[in-house]
Amino acid sequence: MIRVAVVDDEALVRSGLRLILGTAPDIEVVAECSGASAVNTVLGSRADVVLLDIRMPDADGLTVLRQLRAAPRSPAVAMLTTFDVQEYLAAALRAGAAGFLLKDTDPEQLVRAVRTLAEGGSVLDPAVTRAVIGGYLAAEAEATAAEAVEALTPREREVLALLGEGLANPQIADRMGLAPSTVKDHVRAVLGKLGGLNRVQAAIVADRAGLVTSRPPIGGAR
């Protein structure tokens, strides 16, 4: 069972997400709260996945993100966002966000995204992908990203391309016909050669370097 915590200052948003996720037999919303009590509530719930509002009046979503990521058993955190918070996206990415979802994400896509996050994958809503890439690499040219992947082997570039699609390790293993342990080693090598990036940052580098020719629906191909 995937344990999910929802952090948003609006009770209506929390209730809506709980209702949607409650339709999935393998997902349980174990906690919901506003930002003020987020860190203690989330860590106390032992959530696997956190849906966190990026901007709340009673707490800084980025601060909550950093504190959760610093915890010994850190859950995967996807930021809930709207179109008017682009200035926060790059900071959330650097703080370790595993993805970005719009608050009005389609219910089926939301469920799929939570499953992908629980498997260790990343999720980028197509509607905000361009904003995330622009915010994170605004000062970088495409050539910079291309140079970053030159040190990778052909197999590692293939892995990076699949990271760019938001796939988790089991999905990459299925796609490439490799053992999950082998994929894990390749992913670790790729992230290390790219300067210790996380999976979402690596996905953005893959996109900017031209390795991602198409992006599947939120949560990757199933």
PDB file of C-alpha atoms in Angstrom:
ATOM      1  CA  MET A   1       0.000   0.000   0.000  1.00  0.00           C
ATOM      2  CA  ILE A   2       1.347   3.426  -0.977  1.00  0.00           C
ATOM      3  CA  ARG A   3       1.079   5.873   1.922  1.00  0.00           C
ATOM      4  CA  VAL A   4       0.395   9.462   0.836  1.00  0.00           C
ATOM      5  CA  ALA A   5       0.362  12.737   2.761  1.00  0.00           C
ATOM      6  CA  VAL A   6      -1.302  15.847   1.339  1.00  0.00           C
ATOM      7  CA  VAL A   7      -0.088  19.280   2.462  1.00  0.00           C
ATOM      8  CA  ASP A   8      -2.119  22.290   1.325  1.00  0.00           C
ATOM      9  CA  ASP A   9      -3.551  25.303   3.108  1.00  0.00           C
ATOM     10  CA  GLU A  10      -6.934  24.867   1.403  1.00  0.00           C
ATOM     11  CA  ALA A  11      -9.173  22.241   3.015  1.00  0.00           C
ATOM     12  CA  LEU A  12     -11.117  21.856  -0.228  1.00  0.00           C
ATOM     13  CA  VAL A  13      -7.963  20.937  -2.150  1.00  0.00           C
ATOM     14  CA  ARG A  14      -6.949  18.420   0.510  1.00  0.00           C
ATOM     15  CA  SER A  15     -10.403  16.831   0.511  1.00  0.00           C
ATOM     16  CA  GLY A  16     -10.467  16.638  -3.266  1.00  0.00           C
ATOM     17  CA  LEU A  17      -7.084  14.937  -3.471  1.00  0.00           C
ATOM     18  CA  ARG A  18      -8.054  12.502  -0.716  1.00  0.00           C
ATOM     19  CA  LEU A  19     -11.239  11.633  -2.588  1.00  0.00           C
ATOM     20  CA  ILE A  20      -9.402  11.054  -5.874  1.00  0.00           C
ATOM     21  CA  LEU A  21      -6.602   8.985  -4.391  1.00  0.00           C
ATOM     22  CA  GLY A  22      -9.060   7.012  -2.278  1.00  0.00           C
ATOM     23  CA  THR A  23     -10.428   5.420  -5.447  1.00  0.00           C
ATOM     24  CA  ALA A  24      -7.134   3.568  -6.007  1.00  0.00           C
ATOM     25  CA  PRO A  25      -6.944   0.209  -4.195  1.00  0.00           C
ATOM     26  CA  ASP A  26      -3.185   0.487  -3.661  1.00  0.00           C
ATOM     27  CA  ILE A  27      -3.087   4.061  -2.314  1.00  0.00           C
ATOM     28  CA  GLU A  28      -3.985   5.311   1.160  1.00  0.00           C
ATOM     29  CA  VAL A  29      -3.982   8.973   2.244  1.00  0.00           C
ATOM     30  CA  VAL A  30      -2.537   8.653   5.738  1.00  0.00           C
ATOM     31  CA  ALA A  31      -2.283  12.365   6.550  1.00  0.00           C
ATOM     32  CA  GLU A  32      -3.512  15.745   5.380  1.00  0.00           C
ATOM     33  CA  CYS A  33      -2.635  19.106   6.887  1.00  0.00           C
ATOM     34  CA  SER A  34      -1.770  22.732   6.241  1.00  0.00           C
ATOM     35  CA  GLY A  35       1.811  23.934   6.068  1.00  0.00           C
ATOM     36  CA  ALA A  36       2.191  24.991   9.697  1.00  0.00           C
ATOM     37  CA  SER A  37       2.184  21.407  10.981  1.00  0.00           C
ATOM     38  CA  ALA A  38       3.464  19.752   7.831  1.00  0.00           C
ATOM     39  CA  VAL A  39       6.874  18.409   8.802  1.00  0.00           C
ATOM     40  CA  ASN A  40       5.831  16.718  12.058  1.00  0.00           C
ATOM     41  CA  THR A  41       2.597  15.414  10.559  1.00  0.00           C
ATOM     42  CA  VAL A  42       4.210  13.983   7.437  1.00  0.00           C
ATOM     43  CA  LEU A  43       7.140  12.361   9.213  1.00  0.00           C
ATOM     44  CA  GLY A  44       4.822  10.978  11.885  1.00  0.00           C
ATOM     45  CA  SER A  45       2.607   9.418   9.235  1.00  0.00           C
ATOM     46  CA  ARG A  46       5.516   7.543   7.608  1.00  0.00           C
ATOM     47  CA  ALA A  47       4.252   8.625   4.195  1.00  0.00           C
ATOM     48  CA  ASP A  48       5.949   7.258   1.077  1.00  0.00           C
ATOM     49  CA  VAL A  49       4.774  10.139  -1.112  1.00  0.00           C
ATOM     50  CA  VAL A  50       3.963  13.748  -0.235  1.00  0.00           C
ATOM     51  CA  LEU A  51       1.920  16.148  -2.358  1.00  0.00           C
ATOM     52  CA  LEU A  52       3.062  19.551  -1.141  1.00  0.00           C
ATOM     53  CA  ASP A  53       1.680  22.970  -2.021  1.00  0.00           C
ATOM     54  CA  ILE A  54       4.579  25.071  -3.233  1.00  0.00           C
ATOM     55  CA  ARG A  55       3.179  28.298  -1.776  1.00  0.00           C
ATOM     56  CA  MET A  56       1.139  28.548   1.439  1.00  0.00           C
ATOM     57  CA  PRO A  57       0.289  31.567   3.608  1.00  0.00           C
ATOM     58  CA  ASP A  58       1.063  29.837   6.912  1.00  0.00           C
ATOM     59  CA  ALA A  59       4.328  28.161   5.867  1.00  0.00           C
ATOM     60  CA  ASP A  60       6.983  28.269   3.175  1.00  0.00           C
ATOM     61  CA  GLY A  61       6.543  25.209   0.979  1.00  0.00           C
ATOM     62  CA  LEU A  62      10.212  25.279   0.012  1.00  0.00           C
ATOM     63  CA  THR A  63      11.259  25.219   3.672  1.00  0.00           C
ATOM     64  CA  VAL A  64       8.942  22.282   4.308  1.00  0.00           C
ATOM     65  CA  LEU A  65      10.439  20.517   1.288  1.00  0.00           C
ATOM     66  CA  ARG A  66      14.008  21.029   2.509  1.00  0.00           C
ATOM     67  CA  GLN A  67      13.164  19.756   5.989  1.00  0.00           C
ATOM     68  CA  LEU A  68      11.448  16.671   4.628  1.00  0.00           C
ATOM     69  CA  ARG A  69      14.336  15.923   2.281  1.00  0.00           C
ATOM     70  CA  ALA A  70      16.759  16.222   5.201  1.00  0.00           C
ATOM     71  CA  ALA A  71      14.881  13.619   7.248  1.00  0.00           C
ATOM     72  CA  PRO A  72      16.471  10.164   7.706  1.00  0.00           C
ATOM     73  CA  ARG A  73      13.587   8.467   5.901  1.00  0.00           C
ATOM     74  CA  SER A  74      12.762  11.056   3.309  1.00  0.00           C
ATOM     75  CA  PRO A  75       9.542  10.584   1.319  1.00  0.00           C
ATOM     76  CA  ALA A  76       9.238  11.427  -2.367  1.00  0.00           C
ATOM     77  CA  VAL A  77       7.842  14.950  -2.605  1.00  0.00           C
ATOM     78  CA  ALA A  78       5.931  16.336  -5.583  1.00  0.00           C
ATOM     79  CA  MET A  79       5.076  20.016  -5.533  1.00  0.00           C
ATOM     80  CA  LEU A  80       1.489  21.085  -6.167  1.00  0.00           C
ATOM     81  CA  THR A  81       1.557  24.241  -8.235  1.00  0.00           C
ATOM     82  CA  THR A  82      -0.392  26.664 -10.390  1.00  0.00           C
ATOM     83  CA  PHE A  83       0.667  28.693 -13.387  1.00  0.00           C
ATOM     84  CA  ASP A  84       1.535  31.781 -11.313  1.00  0.00           C
ATOM     85  CA  VAL A  85       4.419  30.406  -9.245  1.00  0.00           C
ATOM     86  CA  GLN A  86       7.119  29.889 -11.865  1.00  0.00           C
ATOM     87  CA  GLU A  87       9.650  31.765  -9.744  1.00  0.00           C
ATOM     88  CA  TYR A  88       9.470  28.957  -7.160  1.00  0.00           C
ATOM     89  CA  LEU A  89      10.013  26.046  -9.521  1.00  0.00           C
ATOM     90  CA  ALA A  90      13.793  26.193  -9.903  1.00  0.00           C
ATOM     91  CA  ALA A  91      14.272  26.524  -6.136  1.00  0.00           C
ATOM     92  CA  ALA A  92      12.023  23.521  -5.490  1.00  0.00           C
ATOM     93  CA  LEU A  93      13.937  21.496  -8.059  1.00  0.00           C
ATOM     94  CA  ARG A  94      17.270  22.290  -6.442  1.00  0.00           C
ATOM     95  CA  ALA A  95      15.814  21.435  -3.022  1.00  0.00           C
ATOM     96  CA  GLY A  96      15.045  17.906  -4.176  1.00  0.00           C
ATOM     97  CA  ALA A  97      11.455  17.910  -5.435  1.00  0.00           C
ATOM     98  CA  ALA A  98      10.634  14.683  -7.258  1.00  0.00           C
ATOM     99  CA  GLY A  99       8.209  16.422  -9.568  1.00  0.00           C
ATOM    100  CA  PHE A 100       5.593  19.075 -10.217  1.00  0.00           C
ATOM    101  CA  LEU A 101       1.841  18.619 -10.573  1.00  0.00           C
ATOM    102  CA  LEU A 102      -0.930  21.080 -11.251  1.00  0.00           C
ATOM    103  CA  LYS A 103      -3.678  21.148  -8.645  1.00  0.00           C
ATOM    104  CA  ASP A 104      -6.254  20.384 -11.333  1.00  0.00           C
ATOM    105  CA  THR A 105      -4.399  17.354 -12.670  1.00  0.00           C
ATOM    106  CA  ASP A 106      -6.699  14.744 -14.181  1.00  0.00           C
ATOM    107  CA  PRO A 107      -7.659  12.138 -11.512  1.00  0.00           C
ATOM    108  CA  GLU A 108      -6.333   9.184 -13.497  1.00  0.00           C
ATOM    109  CA  GLN A 109      -3.042  10.963 -14.123  1.00  0.00           C
ATOM    110  CA  LEU A 110      -2.765  11.904 -10.441  1.00  0.00           C
ATOM    111  CA  VAL A 111      -3.085   8.278  -9.370  1.00  0.00           C
ATOM    112  CA  ARG A 112      -0.522   7.241 -11.977  1.00  0.00           C
ATOM    113  CA  ALA A 113       1.844   9.974 -10.808  1.00  0.00           C
ATOM    114  CA  VAL A 114       1.659   8.839  -7.173  1.00  0.00           C
ATOM    115  CA  ARG A 115       2.490   5.289  -8.202  1.00  0.00           C
ATOM    116  CA  THR A 116       5.473   6.496 -10.219  1.00  0.00           C
ATOM    117  CA  LEU A 117       6.727   8.592  -7.301  1.00  0.00           C
ATOM    118  CA  ALA A 118       6.418   5.618  -4.965  1.00  0.00           C
ATOM    119  CA  GLU A 119       8.538   3.550  -7.370  1.00  0.00           C
ATOM    120  CA  GLY A 120      11.276   6.189  -7.340  1.00  0.00           C
ATOM    121  CA  GLY A 121      10.357   7.890 -10.606  1.00  0.00           C
ATOM    122  CA  SER A 122       9.789  11.566 -11.343  1.00  0.00           C
ATOM    123  CA  VAL A 123       6.670  13.356 -12.534  1.00  0.00           C
ATOM    124  CA  LEU A 124       6.504  16.543 -14.579  1.00  0.00           C
ATOM    125  CA  ASP A 125       3.107  17.823 -15.624  1.00  0.00           C
ATOM    126  CA  PRO A 126       3.400  18.621 -19.348  1.00  0.00           C
ATOM    127  CA  ALA A 127       1.787  21.995 -18.683  1.00  0.00           C
ATOM    128  CA  VAL A 128       4.636  23.084 -16.403  1.00  0.00           C
ATOM    129  CA  THR A 129       7.565  21.206 -17.941  1.00  0.00           C
ATOM    130  CA  ARG A 130       8.649  24.145 -20.079  1.00  0.00           C
ATOM    131  CA  ALA A 131       8.482  26.493 -17.101  1.00  0.00           C
ATOM    132  CA  VAL A 132      10.561  24.116 -14.976  1.00  0.00           C
ATOM    133  CA  ILE A 133      13.177  23.704 -17.688  1.00  0.00           C
ATOM    134  CA  GLY A 134      13.289  27.421 -18.357  1.00  0.00           C
ATOM    135  CA  GLY A 135      13.608  28.285 -14.689  1.00  0.00           C
ATOM    136  CA  TYR A 136      16.310  25.734 -13.992  1.00  0.00           C
ATOM    137  CA  LEU A 137      18.413  26.193 -17.105  1.00  0.00           C
ATOM    138  CA  ALA A 138      17.515  29.736 -18.133  1.00  0.00           C
ATOM    139  CA  ALA A 139      21.150  30.792 -18.036  1.00  0.00           C
ATOM    140  CA  GLU A 140      22.414  27.620 -19.690  1.00  0.00           C
ATOM    141  CA  ALA A 141      22.640  27.038 -23.422  1.00  0.00           C
ATOM    142  CA  GLU A 142      21.627  23.781 -25.053  1.00  0.00           C
ATOM    143  CA  ALA A 143      25.331  23.171 -25.674  1.00  0.00           C
ATOM    144  CA  THR A 144      25.957  23.074 -21.916  1.00  0.00           C
ATOM    145  CA  ALA A 145      23.516  20.212 -21.454  1.00  0.00           C
ATOM    146  CA  ALA A 146      24.945  18.449 -24.490  1.00  0.00           C
ATOM    147  CA  GLU A 147      28.444  18.716 -23.022  1.00  0.00           C
ATOM    148  CA  ALA A 148      27.202  17.264 -19.743  1.00  0.00           C
ATOM    149  CA  VAL A 149      26.185  14.020 -21.431  1.00  0.00           C
ATOM    150  CA  GLU A 150      29.365  13.605 -23.474  1.00  0.00           C
ATOM    151  CA  ALA A 151      31.051  11.820 -20.586  1.00  0.00           C
ATOM    152  CA  LEU A 152      28.300   9.190 -20.542  1.00  0.00           C
ATOM    153  CA  THR A 153      28.572   5.847 -22.288  1.00  0.00           C
ATOM    154  CA  PRO A 154      25.974   5.021 -24.977  1.00  0.00           C
ATOM    155  CA  ARG A 155      24.136   2.792 -22.476  1.00  0.00           C
ATOM    156  CA  GLU A 156      24.168   5.567 -19.873  1.00  0.00           C
ATOM    157  CA  ARG A 157      22.785   8.039 -22.413  1.00  0.00           C
ATOM    158  CA  GLU A 158      19.963   5.594 -23.083  1.00  0.00           C
ATOM    159  CA  VAL A 159      19.269   5.431 -19.356  1.00  0.00           C
ATOM    160  CA  LEU A 160      19.330   9.233 -19.155  1.00  0.00           C
ATOM    161  CA  ALA A 161      16.829   9.470 -22.005  1.00  0.00           C
ATOM    162  CA  LEU A 162      14.458   7.187 -20.113  1.00  0.00           C
ATOM    163  CA  LEU A 163      14.964   9.254 -16.969  1.00  0.00           C
ATOM    164  CA  GLY A 164      13.922  12.162 -19.140  1.00  0.00           C
ATOM    165  CA  GLU A 165      10.613  10.383 -19.717  1.00  0.00           C
ATOM    166  CA  GLY A 166      10.127  10.220 -15.951  1.00  0.00           C
ATOM    167  CA  LEU A 167      10.444   6.435 -15.740  1.00  0.00           C
ATOM    168  CA  ALA A 168      11.273   4.671 -12.479  1.00  0.00           C
ATOM    169  CA  ASN A 169      13.998   2.022 -12.296  1.00  0.00           C
ATOM    170  CA  PRO A 170      11.633  -0.971 -12.771  1.00  0.00           C
ATOM    171  CA  GLN A 171      10.165   0.655 -15.873  1.00  0.00           C
ATOM    172  CA  ILE A 172      13.632   1.397 -17.255  1.00  0.00           C
ATOM    173  CA  ALA A 173      14.617  -2.219 -16.599  1.00  0.00           C
ATOM    174  CA  ASP A 174      11.570  -3.452 -18.541  1.00  0.00           C
ATOM    175  CA  ARG A 175      12.219  -1.047 -21.413  1.00  0.00           C
ATOM    176  CA  MET A 176      15.907  -1.967 -21.728  1.00  0.00           C
ATOM    177  CA  GLY A 177      15.641  -5.659 -20.875  1.00  0.00           C
ATOM    178  CA  LEU A 178      18.044  -5.322 -17.958  1.00  0.00           C
ATOM    179  CA  ALA A 179      18.009  -6.474 -14.350  1.00  0.00           C
ATOM    180  CA  PRO A 180      16.742  -3.825 -11.887  1.00  0.00           C
ATOM    181  CA  SER A 181      20.063  -3.983 -10.023  1.00  0.00           C
ATOM    182  CA  THR A 182      21.924  -3.206 -13.255  1.00  0.00           C
ATOM    183  CA  VAL A 183      19.647  -0.255 -13.953  1.00  0.00           C
ATOM    184  CA  LYS A 184      20.178   1.007 -10.420  1.00  0.00           C
ATOM    185  CA  ASP A 185      23.942   0.974 -11.006  1.00  0.00           C
ATOM    186  CA  HIS A 186      23.554   2.791 -14.336  1.00  0.00           C
ATOM    187  CA  VAL A 187      21.300   5.460 -12.808  1.00  0.00           C
ATOM    188  CA  ARG A 188      23.750   6.015  -9.965  1.00  0.00           C
ATOM    189  CA  ALA A 189      26.590   6.397 -12.472  1.00  0.00           C
ATOM    190  CA  VAL A 190      24.600   8.804 -14.643  1.00  0.00           C
ATOM    191  CA  LEU A 191      23.588  11.039 -11.759  1.00  0.00           C
ATOM    192  CA  GLY A 192      27.139  11.048 -10.465  1.00  0.00           C
ATOM    193  CA  LYS A 193      28.676  11.965 -13.820  1.00  0.00           C
ATOM    194  CA  LEU A 194      26.164  14.797 -14.168  1.00  0.00           C
ATOM    195  CA  GLY A 195      27.398  16.318 -10.925  1.00  0.00           C
ATOM    196  CA  GLY A 196      25.248  14.607  -8.325  1.00  0.00           C
ATOM    197  CA  LEU A 197      21.901  15.683  -9.770  1.00  0.00           C
ATOM    198  CA  ASN A 198      18.609  14.178  -8.679  1.00  0.00           C
ATOM    199  CA  ARG A 199      16.319  12.367 -11.094  1.00  0.00           C
ATOM    200  CA  VAL A 200      14.195  15.396 -11.993  1.00  0.00           C
ATOM    201  CA  GLN A 201      17.259  17.542 -12.643  1.00  0.00           C
ATOM    202  CA  ALA A 202      18.690  14.758 -14.797  1.00  0.00           C
ATOM    203  CA  ALA A 203      15.400  14.561 -16.688  1.00  0.00           C
ATOM    204  CA  ILE A 204      15.661  18.261 -17.481  1.00  0.00           C
ATOM    205  CA  VAL A 205      19.257  17.874 -18.664  1.00  0.00           C
ATOM    206  CA  ALA A 206      18.108  15.005 -20.894  1.00  0.00           C
ATOM    207  CA  ASP A 207      15.377  17.184 -22.360  1.00  0.00           C
ATOM    208  CA  ARG A 208      17.698  20.131 -22.956  1.00  0.00           C
ATOM    209  CA  ALA A 209      20.317  17.862 -24.504  1.00  0.00           C
ATOM    210  CA  GLY A 210      17.760  16.605 -27.011  1.00  0.00           C
ATOM    211  CA  LEU A 211      17.606  13.031 -25.729  1.00  0.00           C
ATOM    212  CA  VAL A 212      13.862  13.105 -25.047  1.00  0.00           C
ATOM    213  CA  THR A 213      11.983  12.995 -28.326  1.00  0.00           C
ATOM    214  CA  SER A 214       8.548  12.553 -26.774  1.00  0.00           C
ATOM    215  CA  ARG A 215       7.135  12.793 -23.275  1.00  0.00           C
ATOM    216  CA  PRO A 216       4.450  10.357 -22.139  1.00  0.00           C
ATOM    217  CA  PRO A 217       1.492  11.322 -19.937  1.00  0.00           C
ATOM    218  CA  ILE A 218       2.185  12.195 -16.300  1.00  0.00           C
ATOM    219  CA  GLY A 219       3.817   9.303 -14.497  1.00  0.00           C
ATOM    220  CA  GLY A 220       5.426   7.760 -17.569  1.00  0.00           C
ATOM    221  CA  ALA A 221       4.302   4.880 -19.704  1.00  0.00           C
ATOM    222  CA  ARG A 222       2.547   2.090 -17.881  1.00  0.00           C
TER     223      ARG A 222
END
